[in-house]
Coordinates of N, CA, C and O in Angstrom, one line a residue:
K1 N 78.7 -51.5 56.5 CA 78.8 -53.0 56.6 C 79.3 -53.3 58.1 O 80.2 -52.6 58.6
G2 N 78.7 -54.2 58.7 CA 79.0 -54.6 60.1 C 80.2 -55.4 60.2 O 80.9 -55.8 59.2
P3 N 80.6 -55.7 61.5 CA 81.8 -56.6 61.7 C 81.6 -58.0 61.1 O 80.5 -58.5 61.1
E4 N 82.7 -58.5 60.7 CA 82.7 -59.9 60.1 C 82.5 -60.9 61.2 O 83.0 -60.8 62.3
P5 N 81.6 -61.9 61.0 CA 81.5 -62.9 62.1 C 82.7 -63.8 62.2 O 83.4 -63.9 61.2
E6 N 83.0 -64.3 63.4 CA 84.2 -65.1 63.5 C 84.1 -66.4 62.8 O 83.0 -66.9 62.6
A7 N 85.2 -66.9 62.3 CA 85.2 -68.1 61.5 C 84.6 -69.2 62.4 O 85.0 -69.4 63.5
G8 N 83.6 -70.0 61.9 CA 83.0 -71.1 62.6 C 82.0 -70.6 63.6 O 81.5 -71.4 64.4
A9 N 81.6 -69.3 63.7 CA 80.7 -68.8 64.7 C 79.3 -69.4 64.4 O 78.5 -69.4 65.4
D10 N 79.0 -69.8 63.2 CA 77.6 -70.3 63.0 C 77.5 -71.8 63.3 O 76.5 -72.4 63.2
Q11 N 78.7 -72.4 63.7 CA 78.6 -73.8 64.0 C 78.3 -74.0 65.5 O 78.7 -73.3 66.3
K12 N 77.4 -75.0 65.7 CA 77.0 -75.3 67.1 C 78.2 -76.0 67.8 O 78.8 -76.9 67.3
K13 N 78.4 -75.6 69.0 CA 79.4 -76.3 69.8 C 78.7 -77.1 70.9 O 77.9 -76.6 71.7
G14 N 79.1 -78.4 70.9 CA 78.6 -79.3 71.9 C 79.5 -79.3 73.1 O 80.6 -78.7 73.1
P15 N 79.2 -80.1 74.1 CA 80.1 -80.2 75.3 C 81.4 -80.9 74.9 O 81.4 -81.7 74.0
E16 N 82.5 -80.4 75.5 CA 83.8 -81.0 75.2 C 83.7 -82.5 75.7 O 83.2 -82.8 76.8
P17 N 84.3 -83.4 75.0 CA 84.3 -84.8 75.5 C 85.2 -84.9 76.7 O 86.2 -84.2 76.8
E18 N 84.9 -85.8 77.5 CA 85.7 -86.1 78.7 C 87.1 -86.6 78.3 O 87.2 -87.3 77.3
A19 N 88.1 -86.2 79.0 CA 89.5 -86.7 78.7 C 89.5 -88.2 78.6 O 89.0 -88.9 79.5
G20 N 90.0 -88.7 77.5 CA 90.1 -90.1 77.3 C 88.8 -90.8 76.9 O 88.7 -92.0 76.8
A21 N 87.8 -90.0 76.5 CA 86.5 -90.5 76.1 C 86.6 -91.3 74.8 O 85.8 -92.2 74.5
D22 N 87.6 -91.0 74.0 CA 87.8 -91.7 72.7 C 88.7 -92.9 72.9 O 88.9 -93.6 71.9
Q23 N 89.1 -93.2 74.1 CA 89.9 -94.4 74.3 C 89.0 -95.6 74.4 O 87.9 -95.5 74.7
E24 N 89.6 -96.8 74.1 CA 88.9 -98.0 74.3 C 88.7 -98.3 75.8 O 89.5 -97.9 76.6
K25 N 87.5 -98.8 76.1 CA 87.2 -99.1 77.5 C 88.0 -100.3 77.9 O 88.1 -101.3 77.2
G26 N 88.6 -100.3 79.1 CA 89.3 -101.4 79.6 C 88.3 -102.3 80.4 O 87.1 -102.2 80.3
P27 N 88.9 -103.2 81.2 CA 88.0 -104.1 82.0 C 87.2 -103.3 83.0 O 87.7 -102.2 83.4
E28 N 86.0 -103.7 83.3 CA 85.2 -103.0 84.2 C 85.7 -103.1 85.6 O 86.1 -104.2 86.0
P29 N 85.8 -102.0 86.4 CA 86.2 -102.1 87.7 C 85.2 -102.7 88.6 O 84.0 -102.8 88.2
E30 N 85.6 -103.0 89.8 CA 84.6 -103.5 90.8 C 83.8 -102.3 91.3 O 84.4 -101.4 91.9
V31 N 82.5 -102.3 91.2 CA 81.7 -101.2 91.7 C 81.3 -101.6 93.2 O 80.8 -102.7 93.4
D32 N 81.7 -100.8 94.1 CA 81.5 -101.0 95.5 C 80.2 -100.4 96.0 O 80.1 -99.3 96.3
E33 N 79.1 -101.2 96.0 CA 77.8 -100.8 96.3 C 77.5 -100.9 97.8 O 76.5 -100.4 98.3
K34 N 78.4 -101.6 98.5 CA 78.1 -101.9 100.0 C 78.4 -100.6 100.8 O 79.3 -99.8 100.5
Q35 N 77.7 -100.5 101.9 CA 78.0 -99.5 102.9 C 79.3 -99.7 103.6 O 80.1 -98.9 103.8
D36 N 79.5 -101.0 104.1 CA 80.7 -101.4 104.7 C 81.8 -101.6 103.7 O 81.6 -102.2 102.7
K37 N 83.0 -101.1 104.0 CA 84.0 -101.1 103.0 C 85.0 -102.2 103.3 O 85.7 -102.1 104.3
P38 N 85.2 -103.2 102.4 CA 86.2 -104.2 102.7 C 87.6 -103.6 102.6 O 87.8 -102.6 101.9
A39 N 88.5 -104.3 103.3 CA 89.9 -103.8 103.2 C 90.5 -103.9 101.8 O 90.1 -104.8 101.1
L40 N 91.3 -102.9 101.5 CA 91.9 -102.8 100.2 C 93.2 -103.7 100.2 O 93.9 -103.7 101.2
K41 N 93.5 -104.3 99.1 CA 94.8 -105.0 98.9 C 95.8 -103.9 98.7 O 95.5 -102.8 98.4
P42 N 97.1 -104.3 98.8 CA 98.2 -103.3 98.7 C 98.2 -102.4 97.4 O 98.6 -101.3 97.5
N43 N 97.9 -103.0 96.3 CA 97.9 -102.2 95.0 C 96.5 -101.8 94.5 O 96.3 -101.9 93.3
Q44 N 95.7 -101.5 95.5 CA 94.3 -101.0 95.1 C 94.0 -99.6 95.6 O 94.5 -99.2 96.7
L45 N 93.1 -98.9 94.9 CA 92.6 -97.6 95.3 C 91.1 -97.7 95.3 O 90.5 -98.4 94.4
R46 N 90.4 -97.1 96.3 CA 89.0 -97.0 96.3 C 88.7 -95.6 95.8 O 89.2 -94.6 96.5
V47 N 87.9 -95.4 94.8 CA 87.7 -94.0 94.2 C 86.2 -93.8 94.1 O 85.5 -94.6 93.5
F48 N 85.7 -92.7 94.7 CA 84.4 -92.2 94.5 C 84.4 -91.1 93.5 O 85.1 -90.1 93.7
N49 N 83.7 -91.2 92.4 CA 83.6 -90.2 91.3 C 82.4 -89.4 91.5 O 81.3 -89.8 91.3
K50 N 82.6 -88.1 91.9 CA 81.4 -87.2 92.1 C 81.0 -86.5 90.8 O 80.0 -85.7 90.8
G51 N 81.7 -86.8 89.7 CA 81.3 -86.1 88.4 C 80.9 -87.1 87.4 O 80.3 -88.1 87.7
R52 N 81.1 -86.7 86.1 CA 80.7 -87.5 85.0 C 81.6 -88.8 84.9 O 82.6 -88.8 85.5
A53 N 81.1 -89.7 84.2 CA 81.9 -90.9 84.0 C 83.3 -90.5 83.5 O 83.5 -89.6 82.7
S54 N 84.3 -91.2 84.0 CA 85.7 -90.9 83.6 C 86.5 -92.2 83.3 O 85.9 -93.3 83.3
F55 N 87.8 -92.0 83.1 CA 88.6 -93.2 82.7 C 89.9 -93.0 83.4 O 90.5 -92.0 83.4
C56 N 90.4 -94.1 84.0 CA 91.7 -94.1 84.6 C 92.7 -94.7 83.6 O 92.6 -95.9 83.2
H57 N 93.6 -93.8 83.1 CA 94.5 -94.2 82.1 C 95.6 -95.2 82.6 O 96.1 -96.0 81.8
V58 N 95.8 -95.2 83.9 CA 96.8 -96.1 84.4 C 96.3 -97.6 84.5 O 96.9 -98.5 84.1
S59 N 95.1 -97.7 85.0 CA 94.5 -99.1 85.1 C 93.7 -99.5 83.8 O 93.4 -100.6 83.6
G60 N 93.3 -98.5 83.0 CA 92.5 -98.8 81.8 C 91.1 -99.1 82.1 O 90.4 -99.7 81.3
Q61 N 90.6 -98.6 83.3 CA 89.2 -98.9 83.7 C 88.4 -97.6 83.7 O 88.8 -96.5 84.0
T62 N 87.1 -97.8 83.4 CA 86.1 -96.7 83.4 C 85.6 -96.5 84.8 O 85.5 -97.5 85.6
I63 N 85.4 -95.3 85.2 CA 84.9 -94.9 86.6 C 83.5 -94.3 86.3 O 83.4 -93.2 85.9
P64 N 82.5 -95.0 86.6 CA 81.1 -94.5 86.4 C 80.8 -93.3 87.2 O 81.4 -93.1 88.3
A65 N 79.9 -92.5 86.7 CA 79.5 -91.3 87.5 C 78.8 -91.6 88.8 O 78.0 -92.6 88.8
N66 N 79.1 -90.9 89.8 CA 78.5 -91.0 91.1 C 78.6 -92.5 91.7 O 77.6 -92.9 92.3
K67 N 79.7 -93.1 91.4 CA 79.9 -94.5 91.9 C 81.2 -94.6 92.6 O 82.1 -93.9 92.3
T68 N 81.3 -95.6 93.5 CA 82.6 -95.9 94.2 C 83.1 -97.2 93.5 O 82.3 -98.2 93.4
V69 N 84.3 -97.2 93.1 CA 84.9 -98.4 92.5 C 86.3 -98.7 93.2 O 86.9 -97.8 93.8
V70 N 86.7 -99.9 93.0 CA 88.0 -100.4 93.5 C 88.8 -100.7 92.3 O 88.5 -101.5 91.5
L71 N 89.9 -99.9 92.2 CA 90.8 -100.1 91.0 C 92.0 -100.8 91.4 O 92.6 -100.5 92.5
S72 N 92.4 -101.8 90.7 CA 93.6 -102.6 91.0 C 94.7 -102.2 90.0 O 94.5 -102.1 88.8
Y73 N 96.0 -102.2 90.5 CA 97.1 -101.8 89.7 C 98.2 -102.9 89.8 O 98.2 -103.7 90.8
Q74 N 99.0 -103.0 88.8 CA 100.0 -104.0 88.7 C 101.1 -103.9 89.8 O 101.6 -104.9 90.2
D75 N 101.4 -102.7 90.2 CA 102.5 -102.5 91.2 C 102.3 -101.2 91.9 O 101.4 -100.4 91.5
A76 N 103.1 -101.0 93.0 CA 102.9 -99.8 93.8 C 103.2 -98.5 93.0 O 102.6 -97.4 93.3
A77 N 104.1 -98.6 92.0 CA 104.4 -97.4 91.3 C 103.2 -96.9 90.4 O 103.0 -95.7 90.4
K78 N 102.5 -97.8 89.8 CA 101.4 -97.5 89.0 C 100.2 -97.0 89.9 O 99.5 -96.1 89.6
K79 N 100.1 -97.6 91.1 CA 99.1 -97.1 92.1 C 99.4 -95.7 92.5 O 98.5 -94.8 92.5
A80 N 100.7 -95.4 92.7 CA 101.1 -94.0 93.1 C 100.8 -93.0 92.0 O 100.4 -91.9 92.2
R81 N 101.1 -93.4 90.7 CA 100.9 -92.6 89.6 C 99.4 -92.3 89.4 O 99.0 -91.1 89.2
A82 N 98.6 -93.3 89.6 CA 97.1 -93.1 89.5 C 96.6 -92.1 90.6 O 95.8 -91.2 90.3
A83 N 97.1 -92.3 91.8 CA 96.7 -91.5 92.9 C 97.1 -90.0 92.7 O 96.3 -89.1 92.9
N84 N 98.3 -89.8 92.1 CA 98.7 -88.5 91.8 C 97.9 -87.9 90.7 O 97.5 -86.7 90.7
N85 N 97.5 -88.7 89.7 CA 96.6 -88.2 88.6 C 95.3 -87.7 89.2 O 94.8 -86.7 88.8
F86 N 94.7 -88.5 90.1 CA 93.4 -88.1 90.7 C 93.6 -86.8 91.5 O 92.7 -85.9 91.4
K87 N 94.7 -86.6 92.2 CA 95.0 -85.4 92.9 C 95.1 -84.2 91.9 O 94.6 -83.1 92.2
Q88 N 95.8 -84.4 90.8 CA 95.9 -83.3 89.8 C 94.5 -83.0 89.2 O 94.2 -81.8 89.0
L89 N 93.7 -84.0 88.9 CA 92.4 -83.7 88.4 C 91.5 -83.0 89.3 O 90.8 -82.1 89.0
N90 N 91.6 -83.3 90.6 CA 90.9 -82.5 91.7 C 91.3 -81.1 91.7 O 90.5 -80.2 91.8
G91 N 92.7 -80.9 91.6 CA 93.2 -79.5 91.5 C 92.7 -78.7 90.3 O 92.3 -77.5 90.5
L92 N 92.7 -79.4 89.2 CA 92.2 -78.7 88.0 C 90.7 -78.4 88.1 O 90.2 -77.4 87.6
A93 N 89.9 -79.3 88.7 CA 88.5 -79.1 88.8 C 88.2 -78.0 89.9 O 87.1 -77.4 89.8
G94 N 89.1 -77.7 90.8 CA 88.8 -76.7 91.8 C 88.0 -77.2 93.0 O 87.6 -76.4 93.8
H95 N 87.8 -78.5 93.0 CA 87.1 -79.1 94.1 C 87.4 -80.6 94.1 O 88.1 -81.1 93.2
V96 N 87.0 -81.3 95.1 CA 87.2 -82.7 95.2 C 86.2 -83.5 94.4 O 85.1 -83.8 94.8
R97 N 86.6 -83.8 93.2 CA 85.8 -84.6 92.3 C 85.9 -86.1 92.5 O 85.0 -86.9 92.5
F98 N 87.2 -86.5 92.8 CA 87.5 -87.9 93.1 C 87.9 -88.0 94.5 O 88.9 -87.4 94.9
Q99 N 87.2 -88.8 95.3 CA 87.6 -89.1 96.7 C 88.4 -90.4 96.6 O 87.9 -91.4 96.1
V100 N 89.6 -90.4 97.0 CA 90.5 -91.5 96.8 C 91.0 -92.0 98.2 O 91.4 -91.3 99.1
E101 N 90.9 -93.4 98.4 CA 91.4 -94.0 99.5 C 92.4 -95.1 99.1 O 92.2 -95.8 98.1
G102 N 93.4 -95.3 99.9 CA 94.3 -96.4 99.6 C 95.7 -96.0 99.4 O 96.2 -95.1 99.0

């Protein structure tokens, strides 16, 4: 008799859902399609997402894949928290997935 198959080995595994994919979508962010970049307001970040569509838990906004968006935050503390989250996500990815300005 051969080795026992691992439990669940016959089940197909799909791709893992993106973090926050099961969350409700918040308001749509401003997608910045222009080449010239308008000045950001004090509590805004401009984020270019080089990966799959993602979600900013601080602003509650979806960040489309391969798009630049301007995210607005209620105050400087939330903006700083979001910027730190993007920095951590880049570190976990091992490359710059999110280019953040602001």
